[in-house]
């Protein structure tokens, strides 16, 4: 069983993870496949400005904006790593809330090994995609 403190932490984490999904739903995906973050008042990507090439995270916000609209292909085209991370977020929010509500993990509890593997795969996907972008021009 999960303690009341653990359950509250899970709810707070779920709310924190839901926030970027909510923000993404308010943004219009940039047709270029990147640059959607500028609608939040942020500057253009410095890497793009300096080198004329997209950085590994370029298109991340755009991919989430597509993802929350159910446009999975466009989300993956904008940034595959971002689309995968957004998908994990979409899964994690209800999983955390349901687990907190039940007082025990729905399925298995996350382990540090699983978290490390997921992070490693996400990083590898992001770096491979960036490499392909750089080679393709």
Coordinates of C-alpha atoms in Angstrom, one line a residue:
X1 CA 0.0 0.0 0.0
X2 CA 1.1 3.5 -0.7
X3 CA 1.3 6.0 2.2
X4 CA -0.8 9.1 2.1
X5 CA 2.3 11.1 1.5
X6 CA 3.2 9.0 -1.5
X7 CA -0.3 9.3 -2.9
X8 CA -0.2 13.1 -2.5
X9 CA 3.2 13.2 -4.2
X10 CA 1.8 11.1 -7.1
X11 CA -1.1 13.5 -7.5
X12 CA 1.2 16.5 -7.5
X13 CA 3.5 14.8 -10.1
X14 CA 0.5 14.0 -12.3
X15 CA -0.6 17.6 -12.1
X16 CA 2.9 18.8 -13.0
X17 CA 3.0 16.4 -15.9
X18 CA -0.4 17.4 -17.1
X19 CA 0.6 21.1 -17.2
X20 CA 2.7 20.9 -20.4
X21 CA 0.0 18.9 -22.1
X22 CA -2.5 21.7 -21.2
X23 CA -0.1 24.3 -22.5
X24 CA 0.5 22.4 -25.7
X25 CA -3.3 22.3 -26.3
X26 CA -3.3 26.1 -26.2
X27 CA -0.6 26.4 -28.9
X28 CA -1.0 26.2 -32.6
X29 CA 1.6 23.9 -34.1
X30 CA 4.1 25.7 -36.3
X31 CA 3.9 24.5 -39.9
X32 CA 7.7 24.4 -40.2
X33 CA 7.8 21.6 -37.6
X34 CA 9.6 23.8 -35.0
X35 CA 9.2 27.2 -33.5
X36 CA 5.9 26.7 -31.7
X37 CA 7.6 27.6 -28.4
X38 CA 7.8 31.2 -29.6
X39 CA 4.1 31.5 -28.9
X40 CA 5.1 31.4 -25.2
X41 CA 7.2 34.5 -25.6
X42 CA 10.5 32.5 -25.9
X43 CA 13.1 33.4 -28.4
X44 CA 13.9 31.4 -31.6
X45 CA 16.3 28.5 -31.1
X46 CA 19.8 29.8 -30.7
X47 CA 21.2 26.8 -32.6
X48 CA 19.0 27.5 -35.6
X49 CA 19.9 31.2 -35.5
X50 CA 23.6 30.6 -35.3
X51 CA 24.0 27.5 -37.5
X52 CA 20.8 27.3 -39.6
X53 CA 20.2 23.8 -38.4
X54 CA 17.7 22.4 -35.9
X55 CA 19.0 21.3 -32.5
X56 CA 18.1 18.0 -30.9
X57 CA 15.1 19.5 -29.1
X58 CA 13.8 21.6 -32.0
X59 CA 10.3 20.6 -32.7
X60 CA 9.6 19.3 -29.2
X61 CA 6.9 21.8 -28.4
X62 CA 5.5 21.5 -31.9
X63 CA 5.4 17.7 -31.5
X64 CA 3.4 18.0 -28.2
X65 CA 1.0 20.5 -29.8
X66 CA 0.3 18.0 -32.6
X67 CA 0.2 15.1 -30.1
X68 CA -2.6 16.6 -28.0
X69 CA -4.6 17.1 -31.2
X70 CA -4.2 13.4 -32.0
X71 CA -2.0 14.1 -35.0
X72 CA 0.6 11.5 -34.2
X73 CA 2.4 11.4 -37.6
X74 CA 2.9 15.1 -37.6
X75 CA 4.1 14.9 -33.9
X76 CA 6.7 12.3 -34.8
X77 CA 7.8 14.3 -37.9
X78 CA 8.3 17.4 -35.8
X79 CA 10.4 15.6 -33.2
X80 CA 10.3 11.9 -32.6
X81 CA 11.9 12.1 -29.2
X82 CA 9.4 14.8 -28.2
X83 CA 6.5 12.7 -29.5
X84 CA 7.7 9.7 -27.5
X85 CA 8.1 11.8 -24.4
X86 CA 4.7 13.3 -24.8
X87 CA 3.2 9.9 -25.2
X88 CA 4.8 8.8 -22.0
X89 CA 3.4 11.9 -20.4
X90 CA -0.1 11.1 -21.7
X91 CA 0.2 7.6 -20.2
X92 CA 1.8 8.6 -16.9
X93 CA -0.8 11.2 -15.9
X94 CA -3.8 8.8 -15.6
X95 CA -1.5 6.0 -14.3
X96 CA -0.3 8.1 -11.5
X97 CA -3.8 9.4 -10.6
X98 CA -5.4 5.9 -10.7
X99 CA -2.5 4.5 -8.6
X100 CA -2.9 7.3 -6.1
X101 CA -6.7 6.8 -6.0
X102 CA -6.3 3.0 -5.5
X103 CA -3.6 3.4 -2.9
X104 CA -1.3 0.9 -4.7
X105 CA 0.4 0.9 -8.1
X106 CA -1.6 0.1 -11.1
X107 CA 0.5 -2.7 -12.6
X108 CA 4.1 -2.6 -11.4
X109 CA 5.8 0.1 -9.4
X110 CA 8.5 2.0 -11.4
X111 CA 12.0 0.9 -10.6
X112 CA 15.2 2.9 -11.1
X113 CA 16.3 0.4 -13.7
X114 CA 13.2 0.9 -15.8
X115 CA 13.5 4.7 -15.5
X116 CA 17.2 4.6 -16.5
X117 CA 16.4 2.4 -19.6
X118 CA 13.5 4.7 -20.7
X119 CA 15.8 7.8 -20.3
X120 CA 18.6 6.1 -22.2
X121 CA 16.3 5.0 -25.1
X122 CA 14.7 8.5 -25.2
X123 CA 18.2 10.1 -25.4
X124 CA 19.3 7.7 -28.0
X125 CA 16.2 8.4 -30.2
X126 CA 16.8 12.1 -29.8
X127 CA 20.5 11.9 -30.8
X128 CA 19.8 9.5 -33.7
X129 CA 17.1 11.7 -35.1
X130 CA 19.4 14.8 -34.7
X131 CA 22.1 12.9 -36.6
X132 CA 19.7 12.1 -39.4
X133 CA 18.6 15.7 -39.6
X134 CA 22.2 16.9 -39.8
X135 CA 23.1 14.5 -42.5
X136 CA 20.0 15.1 -44.5
X137 CA 20.5 18.8 -44.3

